mmCIF file of C-alpha atoms and ligand atoms in Angstrom:
data_model
loop_
_atom_site.group_PDB
_atom_site.id
_atom_site.type_symbol
_atom_site.label_atom_id
_atom_site.label_comp_id
_atom_site.label_asym_id
_atom_site.label_seq_id
_atom_site.Cartn_x
_atom_site.Cartn_y
_atom_site.Cartn_z
ATOM 1 C CA MET A 1 -21.988 -21.596 8.532
ATOM 2 C CA ALA A 2 -23.625 -19.511 5.892
ATOM 3 C CA VAL A 3 -20.915 -19.155 3.305
ATOM 4 C CA GLN A 4 -22.287 -17.187 0.363
ATOM 5 C CA PRO A 5 -21.110 -17.184 -3.270
ATOM 6 C CA ILE A 6 -18.718 -14.302 -3.964
ATOM 7 C CA VAL A 7 -19.856 -11.940 -6.684
ATOM 8 C CA PRO A 8 -17.217 -11.548 -9.436
ATOM 9 C CA ILE A 9 -16.294 -8.371 -11.289
ATOM 10 C CA GLY A 10 -18.852 -7.626 -13.984
ATOM 11 C CA ASP A 11 -21.876 -7.954 -11.716
ATOM 12 C CA PRO A 12 -23.489 -4.484 -11.459
ATOM 13 C CA VAL A 13 -24.006 -4.866 -7.694
ATOM 14 C CA LEU A 14 -20.260 -4.262 -7.253
ATOM 15 C CA ARG A 15 -20.596 -0.882 -8.989
ATOM 16 C CA LYS A 16 -23.446 0.609 -6.979
ATOM 17 C CA ALA A 17 -22.857 2.760 -3.927
ATOM 18 C CA THR A 18 -24.398 1.049 -0.925
ATOM 19 C CA ALA A 19 -27.192 2.330 1.305
ATOM 20 C CA LEU A 20 -26.491 3.331 4.902
ATOM 21 C CA VAL A 21 -27.909 0.984 7.519
ATOM 22 C CA PRO A 22 -30.350 2.936 9.731
ATOM 23 C CA GLU A 23 -29.048 2.808 13.304
ATOM 24 C CA SER A 24 -32.372 1.355 14.440
ATOM 25 C CA GLU A 25 -31.851 -1.586 12.050
ATOM 26 C CA ILE A 26 -28.381 -2.670 13.235
ATOM 27 C CA GLY A 27 -29.826 -5.185 15.708
ATOM 28 C CA SER A 28 -32.362 -6.570 13.239
ATOM 29 C CA PRO A 29 -32.192 -10.243 12.213
ATOM 30 C CA ASN A 30 -31.520 -9.269 8.592
ATOM 31 C CA VAL A 31 -28.471 -7.135 9.388
ATOM 32 C CA GLN A 32 -27.157 -9.580 12.000
ATOM 33 C CA ARG A 33 -27.513 -12.461 9.516
ATOM 34 C CA LEU A 34 -25.698 -10.410 6.863
ATOM 35 C CA ILE A 35 -22.827 -9.867 9.315
ATOM 36 C CA ASP A 36 -22.612 -13.594 10.087
ATOM 37 C CA ASP A 37 -22.635 -14.393 6.353
ATOM 38 C CA LEU A 38 -19.845 -11.880 5.694
ATOM 39 C CA ILE A 39 -17.671 -13.353 8.445
ATOM 40 C CA ASP A 40 -18.266 -16.944 7.287
ATOM 41 C CA THR A 41 -17.630 -16.087 3.634
ATOM 42 C CA MET A 42 -14.498 -14.049 4.428
ATOM 43 C CA HIS A 43 -13.103 -16.941 6.462
ATOM 44 C CA ASP A 44 -13.991 -19.544 3.831
ATOM 45 C CA ALA A 45 -12.274 -17.537 1.048
ATOM 46 C CA HIS A 46 -9.278 -16.477 3.191
ATOM 47 C CA GLY A 47 -10.054 -12.831 2.538
ATOM 48 C CA ALA A 48 -8.482 -10.069 4.628
ATOM 49 C CA GLY A 49 -11.822 -8.323 4.421
ATOM 50 C CA ILE A 50 -15.127 -8.445 2.612
ATOM 51 C CA ALA A 51 -17.852 -5.970 1.763
ATOM 52 C CA ALA A 52 -21.591 -6.652 1.591
ATOM 53 C CA THR A 53 -21.695 -5.990 -2.157
ATOM 54 C CA GLN A 54 -19.393 -8.974 -2.644
ATOM 55 C CA ILE A 55 -22.189 -11.270 -1.497
ATOM 56 C CA GLY A 56 -24.748 -9.271 -3.459
ATOM 57 C CA VAL A 57 -26.119 -7.018 -0.703
ATOM 58 C CA GLY A 58 -26.257 -3.251 -1.219
ATOM 59 C CA LEU A 59 -25.805 -2.204 2.419
ATOM 60 C CA ARG A 60 -22.837 -0.339 3.919
ATOM 61 C CA VAL A 61 -21.418 -3.211 5.947
ATOM 62 C CA MET A 62 -17.914 -4.735 5.879
ATOM 63 C CA THR A 63 -15.727 -7.031 7.930
ATOM 64 C CA VAL A 64 -11.955 -7.289 8.227
ATOM 65 C CA GLU A 65 -9.685 -9.827 9.872
ATOM 66 C CA VAL A 66 -6.093 -10.889 9.278
ATOM 67 C CA LYS A 67 -4.622 -13.828 11.137
ATOM 68 C CA ASN A 68 -2.001 -16.036 9.451
ATOM 69 C CA ASN A 69 -3.611 -15.289 6.092
ATOM 70 C CA PRO A 70 -2.301 -17.571 3.291
ATOM 71 C CA ARG A 71 -3.372 -15.081 0.585
ATOM 72 C CA TYR A 72 -1.487 -12.210 2.226
ATOM 73 C CA PRO A 73 1.204 -13.618 4.559
ATOM 74 C CA TYR A 74 2.924 -10.183 4.849
ATOM 75 C CA LYS A 75 -0.138 -8.458 6.317
ATOM 76 C CA PRO A 76 0.017 -7.625 10.030
ATOM 77 C CA ALA A 77 -2.748 -9.156 12.135
ATOM 78 C CA ILE A 78 -6.094 -7.377 12.343
ATOM 79 C CA PRO A 79 -8.639 -8.584 14.923
ATOM 80 C CA LEU A 80 -12.066 -9.517 13.587
ATOM 81 C CA THR A 81 -13.906 -6.239 13.134
ATOM 82 C CA VAL A 82 -17.443 -5.644 11.904
ATOM 83 C CA ALA A 83 -17.973 -2.144 10.519
ATOM 84 C CA ILE A 84 -21.420 -0.742 9.755
ATOM 85 C CA ASN A 85 -21.596 2.557 7.831
ATOM 86 C CA PRO A 86 -17.788 2.862 7.811
ATOM 87 C CA VAL A 87 -16.045 5.993 6.576
ATOM 88 C CA ALA A 88 -12.266 6.236 6.069
ATOM 89 C CA THR A 89 -10.829 9.767 6.038
ATOM 90 C CA PRO A 90 -7.166 10.416 5.123
ATOM 91 C CA LEU A 91 -5.240 12.231 7.854
ATOM 92 C CA ASP A 92 -2.444 13.508 5.591
ATOM 93 C CA ASP A 93 -0.904 13.067 2.125
ATOM 94 C CA GLU A 94 1.476 10.196 2.917
ATOM 95 C CA MET A 95 0.940 7.395 0.391
ATOM 96 C CA VAL A 96 2.269 3.862 -0.079
ATOM 97 C CA THR A 97 2.227 1.608 -3.138
ATOM 98 C CA ILE A 98 0.585 -1.711 -2.281
ATOM 99 C CA ASN A 99 0.128 -4.738 -4.519
ATOM 100 C CA GLU A 100 -3.496 -5.671 -3.797
ATOM 101 C CA GLY A 101 -5.834 -8.472 -4.694
ATOM 102 C CA CYS A 102 -9.586 -8.841 -4.224
ATOM 103 C CA LEU A 103 -11.922 -11.809 -3.804
ATOM 104 C CA SER A 104 -14.073 -10.424 -6.652
ATOM 105 C CA VAL A 105 -11.213 -9.810 -9.103
ATOM 106 C CA PRO A 106 -8.933 -12.563 -10.473
ATOM 107 C CA LEU A 107 -5.955 -10.187 -10.809
ATOM 108 C CA ARG A 108 -3.711 -8.174 -8.556
ATOM 109 C CA GLY A 109 -1.600 -5.079 -9.074
ATOM 110 C CA ASP A 110 0.032 -1.978 -7.638
ATOM 111 C CA LEU A 111 -2.045 0.915 -6.382
ATOM 112 C CA GLN A 112 -1.662 3.881 -4.060
ATOM 113 C CA ARG A 113 -3.217 4.017 -0.602
ATOM 114 C CA ASN A 114 -3.108 6.576 2.161
ATOM 115 C CA VAL A 115 -0.839 5.475 5.006
ATOM 116 C CA ASN A 116 -2.791 7.214 7.787
ATOM 117 C CA VAL A 117 -6.581 7.260 7.935
ATOM 118 C CA GLU A 118 -9.228 7.826 10.564
ATOM 119 C CA VAL A 119 -12.101 5.353 10.388
ATOM 120 C CA SER A 120 -15.496 5.758 11.965
ATOM 121 C CA TYR A 121 -18.141 3.046 12.069
ATOM 122 C CA PHE A 122 -20.697 1.253 14.207
ATOM 123 C CA ASP A 123 -20.004 -2.256 15.501
ATOM 124 C CA ARG A 124 -22.623 -5.021 15.417
ATOM 125 C CA GLN A 125 -23.942 -3.929 18.807
ATOM 126 C CA GLY A 126 -24.529 -0.443 17.390
ATOM 127 C CA ARG A 127 -21.706 1.194 19.354
ATOM 128 C CA PRO A 128 -19.888 4.004 17.523
ATOM 129 C CA HIS A 129 -16.099 3.837 17.040
ATOM 130 C CA THR A 130 -13.524 6.308 15.751
ATOM 131 C CA GLU A 131 -10.006 4.918 15.345
ATOM 132 C CA ILE A 132 -6.764 5.654 13.512
ATOM 133 C CA LYS A 133 -5.502 2.976 11.113
ATOM 134 C CA ARG A 134 -2.052 2.954 9.572
ATOM 135 C CA GLY A 135 -0.076 1.138 6.908
ATOM 136 C CA LEU A 136 -1.404 -2.067 5.343
ATOM 137 C CA THR A 137 -4.250 -2.133 7.860
ATOM 138 C CA ALA A 138 -5.295 1.328 6.648
ATOM 139 C CA GLY A 139 -5.051 -0.041 3.108
ATOM 140 C CA THR A 140 -7.385 -2.925 3.903
ATOM 141 C CA TRP A 141 -9.960 -0.501 5.355
ATOM 142 C CA GLN A 142 -9.716 1.748 2.293
ATOM 143 C CA HIS A 143 -10.144 -1.301 0.007
ATOM 144 C CA GLU A 144 -13.374 -2.364 1.743
ATOM 145 C CA CYS A 145 -14.737 1.200 1.954
ATOM 146 C CA ASP A 146 -14.028 1.501 -1.786
ATOM 147 C CA HIS A 147 -16.236 -1.561 -2.374
ATOM 148 C CA LEU A 148 -19.052 0.126 -0.471
ATOM 149 C CA ASP A 149 -18.718 3.137 -2.803
ATOM 150 C CA GLY A 150 -18.804 0.908 -5.920
ATOM 151 C CA THR A 151 -15.056 1.227 -6.568
ATOM 152 C CA LEU A 152 -12.842 -1.774 -7.405
ATOM 153 C CA ILE A 153 -9.064 -2.229 -7.410
ATOM 154 C CA VAL A 154 -9.026 -2.204 -11.220
ATOM 155 C CA ASP A 155 -10.041 1.495 -11.018
ATOM 156 C CA ARG A 156 -6.913 2.293 -9.002
ATOM 157 C CA ILE A 157 -4.291 -0.212 -10.204
ATOM 158 C CA ASP A 158 -1.514 0.973 -12.501
ATOM 159 C CA PRO A 159 -2.564 -1.159 -15.516
ATOM 160 C CA ARG A 160 1.024 -2.049 -16.408
ATOM 161 C CA THR A 161 1.440 -3.828 -13.046
ATOM 162 C CA MET A 162 -1.654 -6.041 -13.367
ATOM 163 C CA SER A 163 -0.980 -9.753 -13.133
ATOM 164 C CA THR A 164 -2.590 -13.049 -12.369
ATOM 165 C CA TRP A 165 -1.806 -14.502 -8.954
ATOM 166 C CA GLU A 166 0.362 -17.154 -10.620
ATOM 167 C CA GLN A 167 2.453 -14.597 -12.484
ATOM 168 C CA PHE A 168 2.660 -12.370 -9.392
ATOM 169 C CA ASP A 169 4.140 -15.330 -7.515
ATOM 170 C CA ARG A 170 6.590 -15.994 -10.310
ATOM 171 C CA HIS A 171 7.805 -12.477 -11.099
ATOM 172 C CA GLN A 172 6.805 -9.942 -8.444
ATOM 173 C CA ARG A 173 6.192 -11.575 -5.083
ATOM 174 C CA ALA A 174 9.780 -11.654 -3.783
ATOM 175 C CA ASP A 175 10.496 -7.973 -4.499
ATOM 176 C CA PHE A 176 7.122 -6.848 -3.209
ATOM 177 C CA ILE A 177 7.419 -8.797 0.037
ATOM 178 C CA GLU A 178 10.892 -7.388 0.656
ATOM 179 C CA ARG A 179 9.727 -3.812 0.064
ATOM 180 C CA ILE A 180 6.471 -4.092 1.994
ATOM 181 C CA SER A 181 8.090 -5.899 4.935
ATOM 182 C CA THR A 182 10.480 -2.946 5.334
ATOM 183 C CA PHE A 183 7.460 -0.648 5.243
ATOM 184 C CA VAL A 184 5.554 -2.727 7.811
ATOM 185 C CA ASP A 185 8.595 -2.736 10.113
ATOM 186 C CA ARG A 186 8.735 1.071 9.898
ATOM 187 C CA ILE A 187 5.001 1.728 10.286
ATOM 188 C CA GLY A 188 4.216 -1.126 12.671
ATOM 189 C CA SER A 189 0.980 -2.094 10.945
HETATM 190 NI NI1 NI B 201 -12.060 -6.634 -2.540
#
């Protein structure tokens, strides 16, 4: 295990766009260790995803995984995926309002995400992938790609919907879960 401390909002590293990883460096010990640290830290914090900036590294690397996640029990499963130099491109104008949280931000709130995106990235073996992501899974990818561009959820959240996790549980959770479960049933992800 190499769980790293998670960088909180306010640290400038979260606001800098990350550098691309040269393809020839993907197999290097430094990049492979970064990937292992991201996976361990994501698991330890029960994140649905994590970006390298969140452990203080300015490289374009992220991981996602959802499997019985206690922070986000309504999220459909996502297999463990390592994405190097990921890009998420909207496929159309369909949007959904999602109440999102972030390991680096002690608040959550409503924001808009594209429902249908195409993602391209390299895996940890350096193989290229291009895939379509939909629904909440597409939202998770957009959230992590935002991190790698120096963007945080507070930039996108409707400020009047911001809440602590405790107050979200008390006042918003039931309605949100009902609405988003209907959406997940329709979209299938
Ligand atoms: Ni985040």
